[in-house]
Coordinates of C-alpha atoms in Angstrom, one line a residue:
X1 CA -5.6 -0.9 0.8
X2 CA -5.5 -4.6 0.7
X3 CA -9.3 -5.3 0.5
X4 CA -9.3 -2.7 -2.4
X5 CA -6.6 -4.7 -4.3
X6 CA -7.9 -8.2 -3.4
X7 CA -11.6 -7.4 -4.3
X8 CA -11.9 -4.4 -6.6
X9 CA -8.8 -4.9 -9.1
X10 CA -8.8 -7.4 -11.9
X11 CA -8.7 -11.2 -11.1
X12 CA -5.2 -11.2 -12.9
X13 CA -4.0 -7.8 -12.2
X14 CA -0.3 -7.5 -10.8
X15 CA -1.6 -5.4 -8.0
X16 CA -3.9 -8.2 -6.7
X17 CA -1.4 -11.2 -7.5
X18 CA 1.5 -9.4 -6.1
X19 CA -1.1 -9.2 -2.7
X20 CA -1.8 -12.6 -2.8
X21 CA 2.1 -13.7 -3.1
X22 CA 2.9 -11.6 0.0
X23 CA -0.1 -13.1 2.1
X24 CA 0.9 -16.3 1.0
X25 CA 4.4 -15.7 2.2
X26 CA 3.4 -14.3 5.3
X27 CA 1.1 -17.2 6.2
X28 CA 3.8 -19.7 5.5
X29 CA 6.7 -18.0 7.5
X30 CA 3.9 -17.5 10.6
X31 CA 3.0 -20.9 10.4
X32 CA 6.5 -22.4 10.5
X33 CA 7.5 -20.1 13.2
X34 CA 4.9 -21.3 15.8
X35 CA 5.1 -24.9 14.6
X36 CA 7.7 -25.8 17.4
X37 CA 5.1 -24.8 20.1
X38 CA 2.1 -25.6 18.6
X39 CA 2.4 -28.4 16.3
X40 CA -0.9 -29.6 16.1
X41 CA -2.3 -26.1 14.9
X42 CA 0.5 -25.5 12.6
X43 CA 0.0 -29.0 10.7
X44 CA -3.6 -28.3 10.4
X45 CA -3.4 -24.7 9.2
X46 CA -0.6 -26.2 6.7
X47 CA -2.9 -29.1 5.5
X48 CA -5.6 -26.5 4.5
X49 CA -3.6 -24.1 2.7
X50 CA -5.6 -24.3 -0.7
X51 CA -2.5 -23.9 -3.3
X52 CA -0.2 -26.6 -1.3
X53 CA -1.3 -29.6 -2.9
X54 CA -0.1 -32.7 -2.1
X55 CA 2.1 -31.4 1.1
X56 CA 4.4 -33.3 3.0
X57 CA 3.4 -31.3 5.9
X58 CA 4.9 -28.4 7.9
X59 CA 7.7 -30.3 9.8
X60 CA 8.8 -32.4 6.7
X61 CA 9.1 -29.6 4.3
X62 CA 12.1 -27.8 6.0
X63 CA 12.5 -24.5 8.1
X64 CA 11.9 -20.8 7.0
X65 CA 13.3 -20.2 3.6
X66 CA 12.4 -16.5 2.8
X67 CA 13.7 -15.5 -0.7
X68 CA 16.5 -12.8 -0.9
X69 CA 14.1 -11.3 -3.6
X70 CA 12.1 -9.7 -0.8
X71 CA 15.2 -7.4 0.4
X72 CA 15.3 -4.9 -2.1
X73 CA 17.3 -1.5 -1.3
X74 CA 15.3 1.4 -0.1
X75 CA 11.7 -0.4 -0.2
X76 CA 11.8 -0.2 3.6
X77 CA 12.5 3.2 3.8
X78 CA 10.1 4.3 1.3
X79 CA 7.4 2.4 2.8
X80 CA 8.6 3.9 6.5
X81 CA 8.7 7.3 4.9
X82 CA 5.2 6.8 3.3
X83 CA 3.8 5.8 6.7
X84 CA 5.1 8.8 8.3
X85 CA 3.1 11.3 6.0
X86 CA 0.0 9.1 6.2
X87 CA 0.3 9.7 9.9
X88 CA 0.4 13.2 9.2
X89 CA -2.1 13.1 6.9
X90 CA -4.7 11.1 8.9
X91 CA -4.0 13.4 12.0
X92 CA -5.2 16.6 10.0
X93 CA -8.5 15.1 9.5
X94 CA -8.9 13.3 12.8
X95 CA -12.4 11.6 12.9
X96 CA -13.2 12.1 9.5
X97 CA -13.5 9.4 6.6
X98 CA -9.7 9.6 4.7
X99 CA -11.4 8.6 1.6
X100 CA -13.3 11.8 1.1
X101 CA -10.1 13.7 0.9
X102 CA -7.1 14.1 -1.3
X103 CA -3.7 13.6 0.1
X104 CA -1.2 16.2 -1.4
X105 CA 2.6 15.4 -0.5
X106 CA 5.1 18.1 -1.2
X107 CA 8.5 17.2 -0.9
X108 CA 11.7 19.1 -2.2
X109 CA 13.8 17.1 -5.0
X110 CA 16.1 14.6 -3.3
X111 CA 16.1 11.0 -2.1
X112 CA 12.9 10.8 -0.3
X113 CA 11.3 12.3 -3.2
X114 CA 12.9 9.8 -5.3
X115 CA 11.6 6.9 -3.0
X116 CA 8.2 8.2 -3.0
X117 CA 8.3 8.3 -6.9
X118 CA 9.2 4.5 -6.7
X119 CA 5.5 4.2 -5.0
X120 CA 3.9 6.7 -7.3
X121 CA 5.5 7.3 -10.7
X122 CA 2.3 9.8 -11.7
X123 CA 1.8 12.9 -10.3
X124 CA -1.7 11.9 -9.1
X125 CA -3.2 8.6 -8.8
X126 CA -5.7 6.8 -7.0
X127 CA -4.5 3.2 -7.7
X128 CA -0.8 3.7 -6.6
X129 CA 1.1 2.2 -3.8
X130 CA 1.8 5.3 -2.1
X131 CA -2.3 6.1 -2.5
X132 CA -3.3 2.8 -0.9
X133 CA -0.6 3.5 2.0
X134 CA -1.8 6.8 2.5
X135 CA -5.9 5.4 2.6
X136 CA -6.9 8.5 0.6
X137 CA -9.2 8.5 -2.5
X138 CA -6.2 9.7 -4.5
X139 CA -2.8 11.0 -3.8
X140 CA -0.6 13.8 -5.4
X141 CA 3.0 14.0 -5.2
X142 CA 4.7 17.5 -5.9
X143 CA 8.1 19.1 -5.4
X144 CA 6.5 22.5 -4.4
X145 CA 3.5 23.7 -3.1
X146 CA 0.8 24.1 -5.7
X147 CA -0.2 27.9 -6.5
X148 CA -3.8 27.1 -6.2
X149 CA -3.4 25.8 -2.6
X150 CA -6.4 27.4 -0.4
X151 CA -5.5 30.0 1.9
X152 CA -7.1 28.1 4.9
X153 CA -5.5 25.0 4.1
X154 CA -4.0 23.0 6.9
X155 CA -0.4 22.2 6.2
X156 CA 1.3 19.7 8.2
X157 CA 5.0 19.8 8.3
X158 CA 7.3 16.8 9.2
X159 CA 10.7 15.3 8.6
X160 CA 12.2 12.0 7.9
X161 CA 15.6 10.5 8.3
X162 CA 16.5 8.2 5.4
X163 CA 19.1 5.8 6.7
X164 CA 20.6 3.3 3.8
X165 CA 23.0 0.9 3.6
X166 CA 24.0 0.5 7.3
X167 CA 24.4 4.3 7.6
X168 CA 26.5 4.9 4.8
X169 CA 23.7 7.1 3.1
X170 CA 21.7 9.3 5.5
X171 CA 19.6 12.4 4.5
X172 CA 16.9 14.0 6.8
X173 CA 14.3 15.7 4.4
X174 CA 11.3 17.8 5.1
X175 CA 7.9 17.3 3.5
X176 CA 4.3 19.0 3.7
X177 CA 1.0 17.0 3.7
X178 CA -2.3 18.6 2.9
X179 CA -5.8 17.3 3.3
X180 CA -7.9 18.4 0.3
X181 CA -11.7 17.7 0.3
X182 CA -12.9 15.8 -3.0
X183 CA -15.6 17.1 -5.1
X184 CA -16.1 13.6 -6.7
X185 CA -18.7 11.1 -5.9
X186 CA -18.4 8.1 -4.1
X187 CA -17.8 5.0 -6.3
X188 CA -20.6 2.3 -5.5
X189 CA -17.9 -0.5 -6.1
X190 CA -14.5 0.6 -4.5
X191 CA -16.0 3.3 -2.1
X192 CA -13.5 6.0 -3.0
X193 CA -14.3 9.5 -4.0
X194 CA -13.3 9.3 -7.6
X195 CA -16.6 8.8 -9.4
X196 CA -18.7 11.5 -11.7
X197 CA -22.0 10.0 -10.1
X198 CA -22.8 8.2 -7.1
X199 CA -24.9 5.6 -9.1
X200 CA -22.1 5.2 -11.7
X201 CA -18.5 3.0 -11.2
X202 CA -15.6 5.1 -11.2
X203 CA -13.1 4.8 -14.4
X204 CA -10.7 2.3 -12.9
X205 CA -14.1 0.0 -11.9
X206 CA -15.5 0.5 -14.9
X207 CA -12.7 -0.8 -16.7
X208 CA -12.3 -4.1 -14.2
X209 CA -15.9 -4.6 -14.8
X210 CA -15.7 -4.2 -18.7
X211 CA -12.9 -7.0 -18.4
X212 CA -14.9 -9.3 -16.4
X213 CA -17.6 -9.5 -19.1
X214 CA -15.8 -10.0 -22.3

């Protein structure tokens, strides 16, 4: 997911920039954390961070000061829920390339469905946050099992307990995950099976390439 955001999205795309922001924040916190134990290493790393110009050094610039903006209600539960569904998805195709499949997630209307919608507002997407977590070529989020589901489909069932606001909001929700083989071709740029031809980039990559050539 990280490599796709960093190397496949447009240079100024919010997905790519947000990924860089998270990596920068994580590096800053990690370096400051081990600075008291490994001062020379921490200082060397800090001085070589390319976006910190004229830095005072790790010891003169203060201790860890993570912004409260990182704490958003529901985000942690949404990510944990998506990771639980990803485990179900990957377990159903054990040993196979996840990018050759579409992950179909079925959740009854409720809090868990709303949390997943925050990660993927569209019904089907190959570029959403939810799809990146699922590690599939595309993910479909539904509130009921589609009628065209193959009779021999391996439907994995699971439950996830949502715990919000210190336990004031608790809800256990069930979900189903289905891995469906994709008929699309492998994109030569992003490696996802979302292209019409193995020699032609997928629509997303064509759009990015087009921006770069203008």
